[in-house]
MMTF fields as JSON, N, C-alpha, C and O atoms, coordinates in Angstrom:
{
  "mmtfVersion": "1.0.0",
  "mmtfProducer": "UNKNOWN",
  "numBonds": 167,
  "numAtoms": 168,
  "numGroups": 42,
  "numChains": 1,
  "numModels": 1,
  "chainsPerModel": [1],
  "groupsPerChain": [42],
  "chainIdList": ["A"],
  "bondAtomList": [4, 2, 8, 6, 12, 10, 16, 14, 20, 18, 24, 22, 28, 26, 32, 30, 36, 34, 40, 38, 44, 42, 48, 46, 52, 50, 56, 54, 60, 58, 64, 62, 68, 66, 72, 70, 76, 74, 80, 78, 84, 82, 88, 86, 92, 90, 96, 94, 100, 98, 104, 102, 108, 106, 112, 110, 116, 114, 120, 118, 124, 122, 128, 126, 132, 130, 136, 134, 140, 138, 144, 142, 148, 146, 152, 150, 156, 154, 160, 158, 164, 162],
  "bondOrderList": [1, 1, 1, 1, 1, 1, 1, 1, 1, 1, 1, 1, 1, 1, 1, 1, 1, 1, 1, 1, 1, 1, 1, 1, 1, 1, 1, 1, 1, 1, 1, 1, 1, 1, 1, 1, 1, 1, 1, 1, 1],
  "groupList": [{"groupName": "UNK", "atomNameList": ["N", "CA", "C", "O"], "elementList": ["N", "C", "C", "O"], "formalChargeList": [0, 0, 0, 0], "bondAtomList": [1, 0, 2, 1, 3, 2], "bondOrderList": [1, 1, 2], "singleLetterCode": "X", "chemCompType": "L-PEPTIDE LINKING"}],
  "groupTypeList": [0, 0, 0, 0, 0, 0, 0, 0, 0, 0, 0, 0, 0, 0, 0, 0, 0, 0, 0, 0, 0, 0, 0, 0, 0, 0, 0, 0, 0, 0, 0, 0, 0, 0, 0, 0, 0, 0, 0, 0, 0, 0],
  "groupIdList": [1, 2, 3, 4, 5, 6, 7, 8, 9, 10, 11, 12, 13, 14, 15, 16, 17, 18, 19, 20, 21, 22, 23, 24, 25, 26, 27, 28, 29, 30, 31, 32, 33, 34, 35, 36, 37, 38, 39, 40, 41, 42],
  "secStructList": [7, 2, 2, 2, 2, 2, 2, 2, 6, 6, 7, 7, 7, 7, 7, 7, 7, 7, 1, 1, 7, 7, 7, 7, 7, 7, 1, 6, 6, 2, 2, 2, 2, 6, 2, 2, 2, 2, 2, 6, 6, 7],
  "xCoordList": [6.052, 4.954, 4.393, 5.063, 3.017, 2.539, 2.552, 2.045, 2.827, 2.523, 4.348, 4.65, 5.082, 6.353, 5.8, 5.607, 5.662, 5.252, 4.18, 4.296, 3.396, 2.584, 3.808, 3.914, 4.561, 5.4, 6.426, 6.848, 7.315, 8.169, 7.191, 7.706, 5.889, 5.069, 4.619, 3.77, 5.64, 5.209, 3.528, 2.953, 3.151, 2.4, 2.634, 3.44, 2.242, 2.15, 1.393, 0.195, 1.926, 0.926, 0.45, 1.012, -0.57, -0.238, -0.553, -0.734, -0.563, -0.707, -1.204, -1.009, -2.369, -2.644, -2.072, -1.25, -2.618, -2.504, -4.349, -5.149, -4.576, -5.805, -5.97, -5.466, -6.755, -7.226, -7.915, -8.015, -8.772, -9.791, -8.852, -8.1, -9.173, -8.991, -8.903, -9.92, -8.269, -8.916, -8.549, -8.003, -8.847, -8.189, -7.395, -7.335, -6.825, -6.413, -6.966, -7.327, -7.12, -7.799, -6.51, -5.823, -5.969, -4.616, -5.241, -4.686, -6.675, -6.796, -8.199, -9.003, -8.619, -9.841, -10.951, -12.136, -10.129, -11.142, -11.553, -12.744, -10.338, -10.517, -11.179, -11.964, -11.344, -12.231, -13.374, -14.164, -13.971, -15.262, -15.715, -16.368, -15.341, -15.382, -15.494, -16.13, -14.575, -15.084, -16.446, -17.313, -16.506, -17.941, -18.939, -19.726, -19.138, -20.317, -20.567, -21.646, -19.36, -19.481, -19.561, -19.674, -19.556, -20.038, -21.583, -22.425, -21.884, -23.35, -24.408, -25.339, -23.728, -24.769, -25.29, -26.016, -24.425, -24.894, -25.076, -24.995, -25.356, -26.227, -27.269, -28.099],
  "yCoordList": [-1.986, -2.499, -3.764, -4.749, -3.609, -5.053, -6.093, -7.157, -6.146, -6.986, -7.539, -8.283, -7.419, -8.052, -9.136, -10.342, -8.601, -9.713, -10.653, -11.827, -10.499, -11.677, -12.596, -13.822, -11.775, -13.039, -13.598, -14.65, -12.918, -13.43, -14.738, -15.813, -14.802, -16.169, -17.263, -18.139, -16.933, -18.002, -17.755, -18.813, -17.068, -16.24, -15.831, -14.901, -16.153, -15.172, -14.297, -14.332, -13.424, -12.299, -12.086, -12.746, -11.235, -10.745, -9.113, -8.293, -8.954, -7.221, -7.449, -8.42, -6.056, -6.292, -4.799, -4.073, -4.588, -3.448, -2.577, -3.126, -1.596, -1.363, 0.646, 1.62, 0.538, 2.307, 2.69, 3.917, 1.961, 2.34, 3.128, 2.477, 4.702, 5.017, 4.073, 3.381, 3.904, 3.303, 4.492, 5.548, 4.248, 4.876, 3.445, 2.25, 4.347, 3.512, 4.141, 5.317, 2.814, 2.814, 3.158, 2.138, 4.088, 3.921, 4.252, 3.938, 5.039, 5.128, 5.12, 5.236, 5.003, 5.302, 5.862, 5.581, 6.824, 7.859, 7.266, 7.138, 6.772, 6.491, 5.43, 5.403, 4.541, 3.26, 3.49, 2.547, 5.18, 5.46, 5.507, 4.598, 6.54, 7.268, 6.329, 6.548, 5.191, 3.729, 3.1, 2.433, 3.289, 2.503, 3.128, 2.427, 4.37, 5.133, 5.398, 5.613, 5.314, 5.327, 3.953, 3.901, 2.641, 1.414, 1.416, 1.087, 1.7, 2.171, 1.821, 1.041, 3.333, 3.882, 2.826, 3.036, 1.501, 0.736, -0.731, -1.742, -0.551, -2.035, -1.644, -2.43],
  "zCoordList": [-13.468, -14.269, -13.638, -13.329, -13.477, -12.531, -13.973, -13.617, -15.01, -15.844, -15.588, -16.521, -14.974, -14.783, -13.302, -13.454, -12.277, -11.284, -12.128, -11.779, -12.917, -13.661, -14.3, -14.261, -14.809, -15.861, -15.177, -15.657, -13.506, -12.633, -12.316, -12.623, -11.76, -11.146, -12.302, -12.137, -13.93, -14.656, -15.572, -15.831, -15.808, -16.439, -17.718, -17.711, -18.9, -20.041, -20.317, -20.036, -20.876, -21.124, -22.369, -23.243, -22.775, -24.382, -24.594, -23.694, -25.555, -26.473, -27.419, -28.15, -27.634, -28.732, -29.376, -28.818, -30.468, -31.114, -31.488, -32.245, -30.972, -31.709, -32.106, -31.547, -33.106, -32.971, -32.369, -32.392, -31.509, -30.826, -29.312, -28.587, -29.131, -27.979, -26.626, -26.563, -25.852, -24.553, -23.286, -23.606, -22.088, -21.007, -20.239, -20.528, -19.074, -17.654, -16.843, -16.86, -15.549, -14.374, -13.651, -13.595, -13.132, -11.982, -10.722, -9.669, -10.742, -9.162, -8.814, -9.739, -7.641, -7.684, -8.182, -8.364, -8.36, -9.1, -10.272, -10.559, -11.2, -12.342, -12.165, -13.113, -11.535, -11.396, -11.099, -11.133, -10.602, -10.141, -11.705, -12.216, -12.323, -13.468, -14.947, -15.978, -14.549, -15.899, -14.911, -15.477, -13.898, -13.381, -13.955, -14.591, -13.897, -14.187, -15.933, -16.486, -16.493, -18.024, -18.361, -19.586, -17.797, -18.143, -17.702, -18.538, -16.688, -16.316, -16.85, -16.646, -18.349, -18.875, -20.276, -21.247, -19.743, -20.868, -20.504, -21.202, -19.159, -18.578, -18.215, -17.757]
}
């Protein structure tokens, strides 16, 4: 989990809780795919 190297360098983190669906970005693709569905609303 990269959110452990944040908190090894002294870093806090937080969480939230929500209902709202979200996705993850793990790869390119997926980072193409949130680019183009943010897009459509700038």
């Amino acid at each position: 989990l990269e959110q452990l190297r944040w908190m090894e360098n002294g870093y806090k983190i937080k969480v939230g809780i929500t209902s709202v669906e979200t996705i993850g970005i793990d790869t390119p693709e997926d980072l193409e795919l949130a680019e183009r569905f943010i897009s459509r609303f700038t």
